[in-house]
Amino acid sequence: MKTTKQPDEKLVDEGLLTAEQLARAREEAVRLGQTVRQTAVRLKFVDPAALAQWLSRELQIPRVELRSYLIDSKVLELVPEPLARKHHVLPLFKVGDTLTVAIADPLNLTALDELRLKTGKTIEPVVTTEEEITQALGEYYGAKGRLDELVSDLTQEKVRLEPGKALEAKTLQGLVSEAPVVRLVNLLLADGIRNRASDIHLEPGRDLLRVRFRVDGILREFTTLPKHLEAAVISRTKILASLDIAERRKPQDGRFRVNMEGQELDVRVSVMPAIDGETVVLRLLDNRGLQLRLERLGMSPEVLARYLELLKKTWGILLVTGPTGSGKTTTLYASMATLNATERNIVTLEDPVEYRLAGIRQIPVNPSVNLTFATGLRSILRQDPDMIMVGEIRDRETAEIAIQSALTGHLVFATLHTNDAATAITRLLDMGVEPFLVTSSVIGVLAQRLIRTLCDDCKIPDPAQAETAKKLGFTQQGQWMRGKGCRQCGQTGYHGRIGIFELMVPDEAIQRLTLAKASAVALNAQARASGMRPLRGEGLLKAASGITTLDEILRVTQES
């Protein structure tokens, strides 16, 4: 009769334990009232990480590393601290009626059953190590959950840091690894993500540390922290980004990853010395919000149809313009995603690579090893590309190499920092690029802005906007709306953003003006005569459709 091996016996077959170690662990497990696997770890017979990896393979459940997770306080409230400590579990996130929990021993059915009964949720376990669970329990349950309560608990005496007094790096490293400081920074990150912030600003003042979130393109003050917490919070952020906490005199850049509610986010960190301390900006790069379909970016049907025709070209340069934060990179990513196929070799050159795209080779600029846009572009041409994306054209050398790439049979995408489509042409000319090279290579210029969209939960009709629009020469009938402000949108009346676009496709008339080095005003006038609708016109159509407000369009665009 064939007998089924117990999981603990399989550890011997896998080479994680010897037979003698297994026998010893079983004896000790009975005496200590633990499982054999817990005892084997305690006796240091088996590496905790190797055991977790084995359990993951054996049970076909994910292995997680808790240090990269941010956990919502509402999720923590589902599992009381005594229950979490009793069974050594940590709730991670909830999707519908399913609660995902990290546990070192997913074979502990008693713990999973008690969690199911207590929470009323379906329990989905993921495996981690005992050490990670112990540390996370201290960080999340060892300190009060709310930010204001945690800050009040972190008195100057507990932090052991006087304002204006710098501690030795070794002392500071120990301080910022303690649970209350770790929890405080985690809460700031979690609140930023929960509030849909694209950036978190940590700004030292003379008597406080100000925390601001950029939401839908607008900076809002979130909270202020006492000055004595400044060094601890900023140093903890530096440690997360693998930066030098002892260096406070020069700028530093780094990045790290966090996991919240089952979604992984990249966080890019910039540290800059200022008069009252080091200013830190954390850019939250969330793939969940990355739109990789051109149809979802906000292009009008006419602009989208013309832009898709340009993407069918096999050579030429297509410029995307706009100020910083106008969504240019997202448009380029969506364009490449539209063209991405196994028979095409698409290569990008970016500073830095913000989002990773499957099937596309992305190269980060690195000036320290002389990998600039210009030198990188030369090397890319030897990689047999079909399509090339240049993160930004900053100088004549890069512009000319990009244009030569387009003229030798490559489709090139690039960005420029200009206010409208017509100015992109004059910017290339100002860089010293010959007019005939511009006319023979540029197949289109797309200018764009991001506008805030109205909150669906609180928007109401606002016909008064129609009268203001008439004064601007816009007479089209529409459904004008405004947001009252509610809890869902943070009382702003807006929730989310969408793009507005103007597309200039150079025709013979525009090319003649380019050869004559005409002004941007003349080029813009000719583009409009050729059918281009300007940014403000595109925006007014969206306002008239109840997507945004007239005030938002006037804020983002200027009359052209």
Coordinates of C-alpha atoms in Angstrom, one line a residue, residues 177-460:
S177 CA 14.9 51.8 11.0
E178 CA 12.7 51.8 14.2
A179 CA 9.1 51.0 13.8
P180 CA 7.4 54.4 14.5
V181 CA 9.5 56.2 11.8
V182 CA 9.1 53.4 9.3
R183 CA 5.3 53.5 9.9
L184 CA 5.2 57.3 9.5
V185 CA 6.9 57.2 6.1
N186 CA 4.7 54.3 5.1
L187 CA 1.6 56.2 6.0
L188 CA 2.7 59.2 4.0
L189 CA 3.3 57.0 1.0
A190 CA 0.0 55.1 1.4
D191 CA -1.9 58.4 1.8
G192 CA -0.3 59.8 -1.3
I193 CA -1.2 56.7 -3.3
R194 CA -4.7 56.7 -1.9
N195 CA -5.2 60.3 -2.8
R196 CA -4.0 59.6 -6.4
A197 CA -1.0 61.8 -6.0
S198 CA 1.6 61.9 -8.9
D199 CA 4.2 63.5 -6.6
I200 CA 4.8 63.8 -2.9
H201 CA 6.8 66.9 -1.8
L202 CA 8.7 66.9 1.5
E203 CA 9.6 70.6 2.1
P204 CA 11.5 71.7 5.1
G205 CA 10.7 75.1 6.6
R206 CA 12.2 77.0 9.5
D207 CA 9.9 75.5 12.1
L208 CA 8.2 72.5 10.3
L209 CA 8.2 70.0 7.5
R210 CA 5.5 70.6 5.0
V211 CA 4.0 67.6 3.0
R212 CA 2.3 68.4 -0.2
F213 CA 0.6 66.1 -2.8
R214 CA 0.3 66.9 -6.5
V215 CA -3.1 65.6 -7.5
D216 CA -4.5 66.0 -11.0
G217 CA -1.6 68.4 -11.7
I218 CA -2.4 70.7 -8.8
L219 CA -0.2 70.9 -5.6
R220 CA -2.2 70.7 -2.3
E221 CA -1.0 70.8 1.2
F222 CA -1.6 67.4 2.9
T223 CA -0.1 68.0 6.4
T224 CA 2.7 69.5 8.3
L225 CA 5.1 67.6 10.6
P226 CA 7.1 68.9 13.5
K227 CA 10.6 70.1 12.7
H228 CA 12.2 67.4 14.9
L229 CA 10.8 64.7 12.6
E230 CA 12.4 66.2 9.5
A231 CA 15.8 64.4 9.5
A232 CA 14.2 61.0 10.4
V233 CA 11.5 61.2 7.7
I234 CA 14.0 62.4 5.0
S235 CA 16.7 59.9 6.0
R236 CA 14.1 57.0 6.0
T237 CA 13.2 58.1 2.4
K238 CA 16.8 58.1 1.4
I239 CA 17.3 54.6 2.8
L240 CA 14.4 53.3 0.8
A241 CA 15.9 54.8 -2.4
S242 CA 19.4 53.5 -1.5
L243 CA 20.9 57.0 -1.2
D244 CA 23.6 58.3 1.1
I245 CA 22.0 59.5 4.3
A246 CA 25.3 61.2 5.4
E247 CA 25.4 63.3 2.3
R248 CA 23.4 66.5 2.7
R249 CA 25.3 69.0 0.5
K250 CA 24.6 67.8 -3.0
P251 CA 21.6 66.5 -5.0
Q252 CA 20.9 62.8 -5.1
D253 CA 18.5 60.7 -7.2
G254 CA 17.2 57.2 -6.6
R255 CA 14.2 55.0 -6.8
F256 CA 12.5 52.1 -5.1
R257 CA 9.3 50.0 -5.5
V258 CA 6.3 49.6 -3.2
N259 CA 3.4 47.3 -3.4
M260 CA -0.1 48.5 -2.3
E261 CA -3.3 46.6 -2.7
G262 CA -1.6 44.0 -4.9
Q263 CA -0.2 46.6 -7.3
E264 CA 3.5 47.4 -7.7
L265 CA 4.5 51.0 -8.1
D266 CA 7.8 52.6 -8.9
V267 CA 8.8 55.6 -6.8
R268 CA 11.4 58.0 -8.2
V269 CA 13.2 60.1 -5.5
S270 CA 14.9 63.4 -6.0
V271 CA 16.8 65.1 -3.1
M272 CA 17.9 68.7 -3.3
P273 CA 19.7 70.7 -0.6
A274 CA 17.9 74.0 0.3
I275 CA 18.4 76.7 2.9
D276 CA 16.1 75.1 5.6
G277 CA 17.1 71.5 4.9
E278 CA 16.8 68.9 2.1
T279 CA 13.8 69.1 -0.2
V280 CA 12.6 65.7 -1.3
V281 CA 10.2 64.9 -4.2
L282 CA 8.8 61.4 -4.7
R283 CA 7.4 60.7 -8.1
L284 CA 4.8 57.9 -7.9
L285 CA 4.8 55.9 -11.2
D286 CA 1.7 53.8 -11.2
N287 CA 1.3 51.5 -14.1
R288 CA -2.4 51.1 -13.2
G289 CA -3.0 54.7 -14.4
L290 CA -0.9 54.3 -17.6
Q291 CA -3.2 54.5 -20.6
L292 CA -1.6 52.5 -23.4
R293 CA -4.5 52.9 -25.9
L294 CA -4.5 56.0 -28.0
E295 CA -8.4 55.9 -28.0
R296 CA -8.4 56.5 -24.2
L297 CA -6.0 59.6 -24.1
G298 CA -8.7 62.1 -25.1
M299 CA -8.0 62.8 -28.8
S300 CA -11.0 63.9 -30.7
P301 CA -12.1 61.5 -33.5
E302 CA -10.6 63.8 -36.2
V303 CA -7.2 64.1 -34.5
L304 CA -7.1 60.4 -33.7
A305 CA -7.9 59.4 -37.3
R306 CA -5.1 61.7 -38.7
Y307 CA -2.6 60.6 -36.0
L308 CA -3.2 56.9 -36.8
E309 CA -2.5 57.6 -40.4
L310 CA 0.8 59.1 -39.5
L311 CA 1.7 55.9 -37.5
K312 CA 1.3 53.9 -40.7
K313 CA 4.3 55.7 -42.2
T314 CA 7.5 53.7 -42.4
W315 CA 9.8 56.6 -42.0
G316 CA 9.9 60.2 -40.8
I317 CA 10.0 62.0 -37.5
L318 CA 6.9 62.6 -35.4
L319 CA 7.2 65.2 -32.7
V320 CA 5.1 65.4 -29.5
T321 CA 5.4 68.8 -27.7
G322 CA 4.2 70.4 -24.5
P323 CA 5.5 71.5 -21.1
T324 CA 6.7 69.2 -18.4
G325 CA 3.8 67.1 -17.0
S326 CA 1.6 67.4 -20.1
G327 CA 1.5 63.7 -20.8
K328 CA 3.9 63.5 -23.7
T329 CA 5.6 60.3 -22.5
T330 CA 2.2 58.6 -22.1
T331 CA 1.3 59.5 -25.7
L332 CA 4.6 58.1 -27.0
Y333 CA 4.2 54.9 -25.0
A334 CA 0.6 54.5 -26.3
S335 CA 1.9 55.1 -29.9
M336 CA 4.5 52.4 -29.5
A337 CA 2.1 50.0 -27.9
T338 CA -0.2 50.5 -31.0
L339 CA 2.7 49.6 -33.3
N340 CA 4.3 46.9 -31.1
A341 CA 4.5 43.6 -32.9
T342 CA 7.0 40.7 -33.1
E343 CA 8.1 41.8 -36.6
R344 CA 9.1 45.3 -35.5
N345 CA 12.2 46.2 -33.5
I346 CA 11.3 49.2 -31.3
V347 CA 14.0 50.9 -29.3
T348 CA 13.7 53.8 -26.9
L349 CA 16.2 56.2 -25.3
E350 CA 14.8 57.8 -22.2
D351 CA 15.9 60.0 -19.3
P352 CA 14.8 58.2 -17.1
V353 CA 12.8 55.1 -18.1
E354 CA 9.5 55.7 -16.4
Y355 CA 7.5 52.7 -17.3
R356 CA 8.6 49.3 -18.5
L357 CA 7.0 48.1 -21.7
A358 CA 7.0 44.4 -22.7
G359 CA 8.5 43.7 -26.1
I360 CA 10.3 47.1 -26.4
R361 CA 13.9 47.7 -25.7
Q362 CA 14.3 50.7 -23.4
I363 CA 17.6 52.3 -22.8
P364 CA 18.2 54.8 -20.0
V365 CA 20.4 57.9 -20.6
N366 CA 23.5 57.8 -18.4
P367 CA 25.8 60.9 -18.9
S368 CA 28.3 59.5 -16.4
V369 CA 29.4 56.9 -19.0
N370 CA 28.8 59.3 -21.9
L371 CA 25.5 57.7 -22.9
T372 CA 23.7 60.8 -23.9
F373 CA 20.7 61.2 -26.3
A374 CA 23.1 61.9 -29.1
T375 CA 25.6 59.1 -28.5
G376 CA 22.9 56.6 -27.6
L377 CA 21.0 57.5 -30.8
R378 CA 24.1 56.7 -32.9
S379 CA 24.5 53.3 -31.2
I380 CA 20.8 52.5 -31.6
L381 CA 21.1 52.9 -35.4
R382 CA 23.5 50.0 -35.3
Q383 CA 20.9 47.8 -33.6
D384 CA 18.8 47.4 -36.7
P385 CA 15.7 49.4 -35.4
D386 CA 12.4 49.9 -37.2
M387 CA 11.2 52.5 -34.8
I388 CA 13.1 54.8 -32.4
M389 CA 11.8 56.9 -29.5
V390 CA 14.0 59.7 -28.3
G391 CA 12.9 60.9 -24.9
E392 CA 13.8 64.5 -25.7
I393 CA 15.5 66.6 -28.3
R394 CA 17.6 69.1 -26.4
D395 CA 20.3 70.2 -28.8
R396 CA 21.3 70.5 -32.5
E397 CA 23.4 67.3 -32.4
T398 CA 20.5 65.1 -31.2
A399 CA 18.1 66.8 -33.6
E400 CA 20.3 66.2 -36.6
I401 CA 20.9 62.5 -35.7
A402 CA 17.2 62.0 -35.2
I403 CA 16.4 63.6 -38.6
Q404 CA 19.1 61.6 -40.4
S405 CA 17.6 58.5 -38.7
A406 CA 14.2 59.4 -40.1
L407 CA 15.6 60.1 -43.6
T408 CA 17.3 56.7 -43.7
G409 CA 14.1 54.7 -43.3
H410 CA 13.2 54.8 -39.6
L411 CA 10.1 56.0 -37.9
V412 CA 11.3 58.3 -35.1
F413 CA 9.3 59.6 -32.2
A414 CA 10.6 62.5 -30.1
T415 CA 9.5 65.1 -27.6
L416 CA 10.2 68.9 -27.5
H417 CA 9.4 71.4 -24.8
T418 CA 7.3 73.9 -26.8
N419 CA 3.9 75.5 -26.1
D420 CA 2.3 74.6 -29.4
A421 CA 2.8 72.6 -32.6
A422 CA 4.0 75.4 -34.8
T423 CA 6.7 76.5 -32.3
A424 CA 8.3 73.0 -32.6
I425 CA 9.3 73.8 -36.2
T426 CA 10.9 77.1 -35.2
R427 CA 12.6 75.5 -32.2
L428 CA 14.4 73.1 -34.6
L429 CA 15.4 76.0 -36.8
D430 CA 16.7 77.9 -33.8
M431 CA 18.8 74.9 -32.8
G432 CA 20.6 75.3 -36.2
V433 CA 18.9 72.5 -38.1
E434 CA 18.7 73.3 -41.8
P435 CA 15.2 74.1 -43.0
F436 CA 15.3 71.6 -45.9
L437 CA 16.1 68.8 -43.4
V438 CA 13.1 69.8 -41.3
T439 CA 10.7 69.9 -44.3
S440 CA 12.0 66.6 -45.6
S441 CA 11.7 64.7 -42.3
V442 CA 9.0 66.0 -40.0
I443 CA 5.7 64.3 -40.8
G444 CA 3.7 65.6 -37.9
V445 CA 3.7 67.6 -34.7
L446 CA 1.3 66.8 -31.9
A447 CA 1.0 69.4 -29.1
Q448 CA -0.9 68.5 -25.9
R449 CA -2.0 69.5 -22.4
L450 CA -3.7 67.6 -19.6
I451 CA -6.9 69.0 -18.2
R452 CA -8.8 68.0 -15.1
T453 CA -12.1 66.2 -15.7
L454 CA -15.2 66.8 -13.6
C455 CA -16.1 64.5 -10.7
D456 CA -19.0 62.2 -11.8
D457 CA -20.3 62.1 -8.2
C458 CA -20.9 65.9 -7.9
K459 CA -21.1 67.6 -11.3
I460 CA -24.2 69.6 -12.0

